[in-house]
Coordinates of C-alpha atoms and ligand atoms in Angstrom, one line a residue:
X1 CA 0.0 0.0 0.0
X2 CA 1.3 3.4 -1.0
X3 CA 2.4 5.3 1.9
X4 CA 0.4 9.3 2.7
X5 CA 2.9 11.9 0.8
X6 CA 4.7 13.7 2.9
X7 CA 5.9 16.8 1.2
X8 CA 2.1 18.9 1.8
X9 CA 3.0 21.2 4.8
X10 CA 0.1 22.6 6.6
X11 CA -0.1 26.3 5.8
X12 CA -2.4 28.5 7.5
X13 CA -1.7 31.5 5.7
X14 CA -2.5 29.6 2.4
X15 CA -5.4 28.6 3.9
X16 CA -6.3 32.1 5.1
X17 CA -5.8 33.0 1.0
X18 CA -8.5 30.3 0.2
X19 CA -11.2 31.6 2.3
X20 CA -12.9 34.0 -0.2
X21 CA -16.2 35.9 0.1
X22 CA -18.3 33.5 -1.9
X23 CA -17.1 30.5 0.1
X24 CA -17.6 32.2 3.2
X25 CA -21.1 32.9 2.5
X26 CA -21.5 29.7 1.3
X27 CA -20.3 28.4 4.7
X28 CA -22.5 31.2 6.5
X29 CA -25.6 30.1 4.8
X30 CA -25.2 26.4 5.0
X31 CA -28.2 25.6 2.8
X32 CA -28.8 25.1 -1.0
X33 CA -32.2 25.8 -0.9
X34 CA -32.8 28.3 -3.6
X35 CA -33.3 31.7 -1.4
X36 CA -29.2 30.9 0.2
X37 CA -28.2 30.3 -3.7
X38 CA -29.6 33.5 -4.4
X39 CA -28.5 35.7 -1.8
X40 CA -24.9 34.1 -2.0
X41 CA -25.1 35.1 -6.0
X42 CA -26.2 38.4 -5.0
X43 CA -23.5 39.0 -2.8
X44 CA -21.0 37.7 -5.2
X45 CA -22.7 40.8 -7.2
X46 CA -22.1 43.2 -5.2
X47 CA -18.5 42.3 -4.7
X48 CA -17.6 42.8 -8.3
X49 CA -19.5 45.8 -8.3
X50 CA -16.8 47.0 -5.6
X51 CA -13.6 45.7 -7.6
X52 CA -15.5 47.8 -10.6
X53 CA -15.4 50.9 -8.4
X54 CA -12.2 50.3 -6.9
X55 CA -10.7 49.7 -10.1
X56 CA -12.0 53.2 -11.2
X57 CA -11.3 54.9 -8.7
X58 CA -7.6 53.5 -8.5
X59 CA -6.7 55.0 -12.1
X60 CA -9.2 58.0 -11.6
X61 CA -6.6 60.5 -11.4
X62 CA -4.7 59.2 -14.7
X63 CA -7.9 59.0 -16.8
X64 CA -10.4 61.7 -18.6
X65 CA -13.2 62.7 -17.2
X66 CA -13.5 60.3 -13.7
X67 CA -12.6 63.6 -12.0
X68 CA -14.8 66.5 -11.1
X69 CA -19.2 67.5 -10.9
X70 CA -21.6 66.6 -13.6
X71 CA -23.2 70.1 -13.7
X72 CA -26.3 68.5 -12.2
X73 CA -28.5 68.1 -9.0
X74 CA -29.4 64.9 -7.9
X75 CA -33.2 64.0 -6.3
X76 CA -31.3 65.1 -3.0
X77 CA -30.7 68.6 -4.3
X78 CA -27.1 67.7 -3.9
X79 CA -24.4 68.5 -6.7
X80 CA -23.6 65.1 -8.7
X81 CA -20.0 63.6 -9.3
X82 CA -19.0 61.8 -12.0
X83 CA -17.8 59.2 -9.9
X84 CA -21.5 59.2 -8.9
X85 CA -22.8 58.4 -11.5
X86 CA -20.2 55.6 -12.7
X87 CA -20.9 54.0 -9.2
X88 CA -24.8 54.1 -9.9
X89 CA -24.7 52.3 -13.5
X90 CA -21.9 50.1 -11.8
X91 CA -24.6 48.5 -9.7
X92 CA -27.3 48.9 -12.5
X93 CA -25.1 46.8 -15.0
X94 CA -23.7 44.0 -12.6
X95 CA -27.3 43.2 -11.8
X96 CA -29.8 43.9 -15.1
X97 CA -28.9 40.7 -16.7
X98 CA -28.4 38.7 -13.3
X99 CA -32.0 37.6 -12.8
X100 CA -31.5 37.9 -9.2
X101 CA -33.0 41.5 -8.0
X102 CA -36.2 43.0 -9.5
X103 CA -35.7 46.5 -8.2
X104 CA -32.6 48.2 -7.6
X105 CA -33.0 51.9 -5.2
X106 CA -30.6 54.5 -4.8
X107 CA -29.7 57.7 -3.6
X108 CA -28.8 59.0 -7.0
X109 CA -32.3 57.8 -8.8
X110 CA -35.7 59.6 -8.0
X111 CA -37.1 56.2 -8.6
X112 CA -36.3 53.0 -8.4
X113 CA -35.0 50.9 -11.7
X114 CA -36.9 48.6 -12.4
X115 CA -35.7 45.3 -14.3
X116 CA -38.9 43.4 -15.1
X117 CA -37.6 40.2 -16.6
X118 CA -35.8 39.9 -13.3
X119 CA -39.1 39.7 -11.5
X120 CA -40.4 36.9 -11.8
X121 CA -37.1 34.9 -10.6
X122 CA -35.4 37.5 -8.3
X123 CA -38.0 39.1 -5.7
X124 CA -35.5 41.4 -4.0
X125 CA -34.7 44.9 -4.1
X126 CA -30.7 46.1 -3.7
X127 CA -31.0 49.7 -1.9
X128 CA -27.3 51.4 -1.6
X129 CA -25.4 54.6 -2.1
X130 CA -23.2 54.1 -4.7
X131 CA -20.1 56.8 -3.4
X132 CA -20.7 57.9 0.2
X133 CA -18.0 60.6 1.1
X134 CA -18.1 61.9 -2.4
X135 CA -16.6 65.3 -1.2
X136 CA -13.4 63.0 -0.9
X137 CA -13.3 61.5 -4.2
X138 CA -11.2 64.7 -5.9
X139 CA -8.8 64.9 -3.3
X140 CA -7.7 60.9 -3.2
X141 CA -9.3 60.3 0.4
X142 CA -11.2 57.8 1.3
X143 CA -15.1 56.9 0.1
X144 CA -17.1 54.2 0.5
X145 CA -20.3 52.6 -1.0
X146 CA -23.3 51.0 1.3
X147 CA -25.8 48.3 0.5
X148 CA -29.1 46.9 1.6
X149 CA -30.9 44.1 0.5
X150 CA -35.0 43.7 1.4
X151 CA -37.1 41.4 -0.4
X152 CA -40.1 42.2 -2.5
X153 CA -43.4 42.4 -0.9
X154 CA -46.0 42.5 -3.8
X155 CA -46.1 43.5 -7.2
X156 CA -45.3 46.8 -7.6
X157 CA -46.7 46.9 -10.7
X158 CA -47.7 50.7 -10.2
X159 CA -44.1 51.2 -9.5
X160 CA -44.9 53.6 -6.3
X161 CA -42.6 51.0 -4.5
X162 CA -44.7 51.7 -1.4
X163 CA -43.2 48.1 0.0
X164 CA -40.1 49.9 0.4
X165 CA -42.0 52.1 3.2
X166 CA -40.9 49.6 6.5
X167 CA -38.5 49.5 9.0
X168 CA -34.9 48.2 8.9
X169 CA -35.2 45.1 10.4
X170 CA -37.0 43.7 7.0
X171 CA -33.5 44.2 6.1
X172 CA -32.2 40.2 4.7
X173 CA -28.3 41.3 4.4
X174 CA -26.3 44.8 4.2
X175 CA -22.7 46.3 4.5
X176 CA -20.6 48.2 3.1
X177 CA -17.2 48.7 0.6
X178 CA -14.6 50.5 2.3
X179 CA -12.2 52.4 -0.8
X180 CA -9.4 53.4 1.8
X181 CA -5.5 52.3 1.6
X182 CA -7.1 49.2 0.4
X183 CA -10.8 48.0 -0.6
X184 CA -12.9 46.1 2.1
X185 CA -16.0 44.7 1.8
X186 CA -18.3 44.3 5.4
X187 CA -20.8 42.3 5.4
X188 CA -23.9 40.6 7.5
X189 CA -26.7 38.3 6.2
X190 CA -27.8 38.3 10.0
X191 CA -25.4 35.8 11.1
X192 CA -22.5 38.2 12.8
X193 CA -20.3 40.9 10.5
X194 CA -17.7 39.7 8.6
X195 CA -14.8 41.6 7.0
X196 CA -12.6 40.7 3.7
X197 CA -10.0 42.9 2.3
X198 CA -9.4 43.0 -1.6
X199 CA -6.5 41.4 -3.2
X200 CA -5.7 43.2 -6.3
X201 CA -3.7 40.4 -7.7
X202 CA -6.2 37.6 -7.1
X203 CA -9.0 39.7 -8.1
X204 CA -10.5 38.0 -4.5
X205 CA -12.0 39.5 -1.3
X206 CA -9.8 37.3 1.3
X207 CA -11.5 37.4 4.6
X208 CA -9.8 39.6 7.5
X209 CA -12.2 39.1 10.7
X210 CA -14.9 37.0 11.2
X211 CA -17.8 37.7 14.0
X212 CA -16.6 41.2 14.6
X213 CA -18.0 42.5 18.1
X214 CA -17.9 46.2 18.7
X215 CA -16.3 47.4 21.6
X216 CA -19.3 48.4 24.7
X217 CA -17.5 51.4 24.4
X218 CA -14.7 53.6 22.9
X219 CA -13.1 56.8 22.9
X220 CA -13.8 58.5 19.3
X221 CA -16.8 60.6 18.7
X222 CA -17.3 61.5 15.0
X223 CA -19.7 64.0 14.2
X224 CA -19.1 67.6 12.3
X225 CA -18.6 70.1 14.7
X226 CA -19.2 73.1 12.3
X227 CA -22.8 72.5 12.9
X228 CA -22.3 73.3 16.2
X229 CA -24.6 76.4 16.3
X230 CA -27.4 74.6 14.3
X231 CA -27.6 72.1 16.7
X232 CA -30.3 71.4 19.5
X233 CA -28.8 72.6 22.9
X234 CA -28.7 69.2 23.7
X235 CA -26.3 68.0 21.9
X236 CA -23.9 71.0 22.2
X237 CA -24.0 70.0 25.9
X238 CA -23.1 66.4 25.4
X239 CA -20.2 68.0 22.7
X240 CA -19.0 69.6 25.8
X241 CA -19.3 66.9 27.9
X242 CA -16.8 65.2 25.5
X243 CA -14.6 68.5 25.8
X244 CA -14.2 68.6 29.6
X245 CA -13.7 64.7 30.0
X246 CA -10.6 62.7 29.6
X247 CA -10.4 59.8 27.4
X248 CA -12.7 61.0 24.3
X249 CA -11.1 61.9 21.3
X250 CA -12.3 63.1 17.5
X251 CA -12.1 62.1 14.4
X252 CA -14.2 63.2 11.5
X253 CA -13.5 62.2 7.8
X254 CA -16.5 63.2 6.3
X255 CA -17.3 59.5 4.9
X256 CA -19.6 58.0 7.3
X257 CA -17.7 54.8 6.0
X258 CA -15.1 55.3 6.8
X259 CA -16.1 57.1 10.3
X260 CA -18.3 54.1 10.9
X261 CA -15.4 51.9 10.3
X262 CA -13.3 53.3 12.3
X263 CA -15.7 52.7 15.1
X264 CA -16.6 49.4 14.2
X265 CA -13.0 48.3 14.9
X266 CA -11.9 50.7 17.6
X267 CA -15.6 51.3 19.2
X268 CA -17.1 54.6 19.8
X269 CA -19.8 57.1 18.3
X270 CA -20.5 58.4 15.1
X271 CA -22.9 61.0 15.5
X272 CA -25.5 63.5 12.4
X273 CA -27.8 64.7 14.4
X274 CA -30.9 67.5 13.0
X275 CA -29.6 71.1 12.4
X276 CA -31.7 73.7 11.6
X277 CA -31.1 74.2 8.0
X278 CA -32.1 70.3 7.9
X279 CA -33.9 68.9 11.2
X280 CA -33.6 65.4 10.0
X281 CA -30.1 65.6 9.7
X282 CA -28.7 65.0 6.4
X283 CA -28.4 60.9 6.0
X284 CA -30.6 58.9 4.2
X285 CA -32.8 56.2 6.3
X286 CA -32.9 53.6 3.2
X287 CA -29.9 53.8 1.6
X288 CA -27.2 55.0 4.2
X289 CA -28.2 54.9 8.3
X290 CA -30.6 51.9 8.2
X291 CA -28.1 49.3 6.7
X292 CA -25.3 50.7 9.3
X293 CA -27.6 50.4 12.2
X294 CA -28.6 46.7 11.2
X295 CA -25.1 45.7 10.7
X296 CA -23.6 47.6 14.0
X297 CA -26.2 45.8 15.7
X298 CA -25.1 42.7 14.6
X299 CA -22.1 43.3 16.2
X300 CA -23.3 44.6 19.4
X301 CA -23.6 48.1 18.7
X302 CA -26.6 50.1 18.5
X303 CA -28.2 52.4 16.8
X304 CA -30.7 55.7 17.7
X305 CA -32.7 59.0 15.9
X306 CA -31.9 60.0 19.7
X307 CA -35.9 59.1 20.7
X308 CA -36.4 56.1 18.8
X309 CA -33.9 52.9 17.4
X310 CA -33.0 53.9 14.3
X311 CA -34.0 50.1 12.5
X312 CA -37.9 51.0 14.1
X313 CA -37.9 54.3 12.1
X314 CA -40.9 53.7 8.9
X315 CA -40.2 56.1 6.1
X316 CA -42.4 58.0 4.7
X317 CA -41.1 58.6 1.4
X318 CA -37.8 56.7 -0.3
X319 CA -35.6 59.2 0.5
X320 CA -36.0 60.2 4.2
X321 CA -33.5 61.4 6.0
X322 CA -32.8 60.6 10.0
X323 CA -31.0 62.1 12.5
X324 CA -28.1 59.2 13.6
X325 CA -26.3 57.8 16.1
X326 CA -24.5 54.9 16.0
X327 CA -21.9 53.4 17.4
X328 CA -20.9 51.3 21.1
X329 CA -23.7 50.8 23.2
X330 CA -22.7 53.1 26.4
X331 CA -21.8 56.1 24.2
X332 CA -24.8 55.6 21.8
X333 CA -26.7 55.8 25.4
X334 CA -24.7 58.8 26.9
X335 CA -25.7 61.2 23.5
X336 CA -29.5 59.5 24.1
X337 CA -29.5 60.3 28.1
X338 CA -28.5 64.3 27.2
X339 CA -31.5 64.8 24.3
X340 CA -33.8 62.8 26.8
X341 CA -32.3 64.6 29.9
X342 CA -31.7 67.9 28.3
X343 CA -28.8 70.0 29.6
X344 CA -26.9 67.5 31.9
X345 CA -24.4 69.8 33.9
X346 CA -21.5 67.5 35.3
Ligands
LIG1 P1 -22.8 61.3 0.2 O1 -21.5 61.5 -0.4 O2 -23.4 59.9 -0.2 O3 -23.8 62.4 -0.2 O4 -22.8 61.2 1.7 C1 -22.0 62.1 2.4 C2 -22.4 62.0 3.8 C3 -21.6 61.1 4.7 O5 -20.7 60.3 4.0 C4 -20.9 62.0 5.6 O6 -20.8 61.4 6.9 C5 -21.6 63.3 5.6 O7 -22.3 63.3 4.4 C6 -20.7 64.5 5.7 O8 -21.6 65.6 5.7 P2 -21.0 67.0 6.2 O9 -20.1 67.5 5.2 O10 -22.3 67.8 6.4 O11 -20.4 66.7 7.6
LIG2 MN1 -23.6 58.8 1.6
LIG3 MN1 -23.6 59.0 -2.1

């Protein structure tokens, strides 16, 4: 009998190399019943719509016209990028001939796009923000891109999409793509958050931390403090509570992101409350602070408007804005006990 060969040494970093994103969501789902194929295939999606992006916005300084405003408003009344729009048809073209999502929604579009032929098959809806941060695209800092996915409820065949209209815990998966020093993708199909960084020369999300637990609490609060005088006295106070304690420090990139990132690691709070130009603050519920509450959540975080938990907020309208704060549980609570307290001298 021929003996075992001996010359295959046990390599974890090899190992590591070989744990991709589509097998770990294989792994994490642990069915193939059609709805795990599905998600797993949508997922898969989404991550070559963030090597797409990446790619882009790699070479975007070298190339014409990746640089730079369109000219034009978006349905936010906000001026549009090019790298915008690039992200937007990114996600429209990776899924239009997928048959796996019937309805894709984003910041960038009034209304949804609809892909009919899809609908039969794929009864889900992919919600994201295709560049979040997109004040830092020109100037080569980091941006990010956020996703949601819900399933369809009904026909929608007067395309009001009024099945959108619920809270965030009909949420099935969401994350995000990090574009920083390198890509990550973060992800959560309600079974933990799970992190994979990009390997440009495999063309593979490799996983980086699996489970990933938010600290109870942490020192950074990330909010923009040149909205100080717009704010609600409340949270000035708790601003400077923060300013006469030891042991809290800011940061602020201006990609929630990447701020939320940052505090998903390290722990902490990242804070838009209402101003008065804007009382709802200026994030999106769909396509921005609901995804990020349901995945800091699943790592032990939690998410507030201030009054309410953010996932229980029911829009209105598709693009409703909430005032946010996320992050570690006790700080989360200590910005919720001064709006609920009101000026808390200490
Ligand atoms: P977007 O680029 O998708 O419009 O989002 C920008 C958001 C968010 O990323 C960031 O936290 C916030 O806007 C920054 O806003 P301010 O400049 O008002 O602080
Ligand atoms: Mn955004
Ligand atoms: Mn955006």
């Amino acid at each position: 009998m021929s003996e075992r060969p001996t010359d295959f040494v046990e390599s974890p970093s090899l190992d590591r190399d070989c744990t991709t994103l589509s097998r770990h969501i294989l792994q994490q789902l642990q069915s193939y019943e059609g709805s795990a194929q599905d998600i797993s295939a949508i997922m898969n999606r989404i991550a070559l719509a963030g090597k797409l992006i990446a790619r882009r916005l790699s070479r975007a300084g070298l190339v014409e016209g990746a640089l730079g405003f369109t000219g034009e408003e978006n349905v936010q009344g906000e001026s549009v990028k090019r790298m915008d729009l690039y992200a937007n048809d990114v996600f429209i073209s990776v899924f239009k001939q997928s048959g796996l999502v019937c309805r894709l929604a984003s910041e960038e579009m009034e209304k949804p796009y609809y892909i009919p032929e899809n609908c039969p098959v794929g009864r889900y809806t992919l919600l994201y923000d295709p560049i979040d941060g997109s004040s830092n695209v020109d100037i080569n800092l980091t941006v990010g891109a956020i996703f949601s996915l819900r399933q369809q409820e009904g026909d929608d065949l007067d395309h009001t999409a009024q099945d959108l209209l619920q809270n965030g815990r009909k949420q099935i998966a969401a994350g995000y793509i990090l574009f920083g020093v390198s890509t990550m993708l973060v992800y959560s199909i309600g079974n933990g958050v799970h992190s994979f960084t990009l390997d440009p020369s495999l063309g593979e999300f490799i996983l980086a931390e699996e489970n990933i637990q938010i600290p109870q609490h942490g020192a950074i609060y990330s909010v923009n403090e040149g909205n100080f005088w717009q704010w609600d006295e409340s949270i000035r106070e708790y601003i400077r509570y923060m300013h006469r304690h030891d042991g809290y420090t800011a940061r602020y990139s201006g990609a929630l992101v990447g701020d939320l990132h940052r505090i998903l690691m390290q722990g902490g709070v990242f804070l838009y409350p209402g101003t008065t130009k804007k009382p709802e603050g200026k994030l999106r519920l769909l396509y921005e602070t609901a995804p990020l509450a349901w995945l800091v959540e699943q790592a032990g975080g939690k998410a507030s408007t201030g009054t309410t938990p953010l996932l229980d907020v029911v829009p209105t309208y598709l693009h409703q804005r909430t005032p946010a704060i996320i992050g570690s549980v006790e700080d989360v609570e200590l910005v919720e006990s001064f709006i609920r307290e009101g000026n808390r001298q200490e």
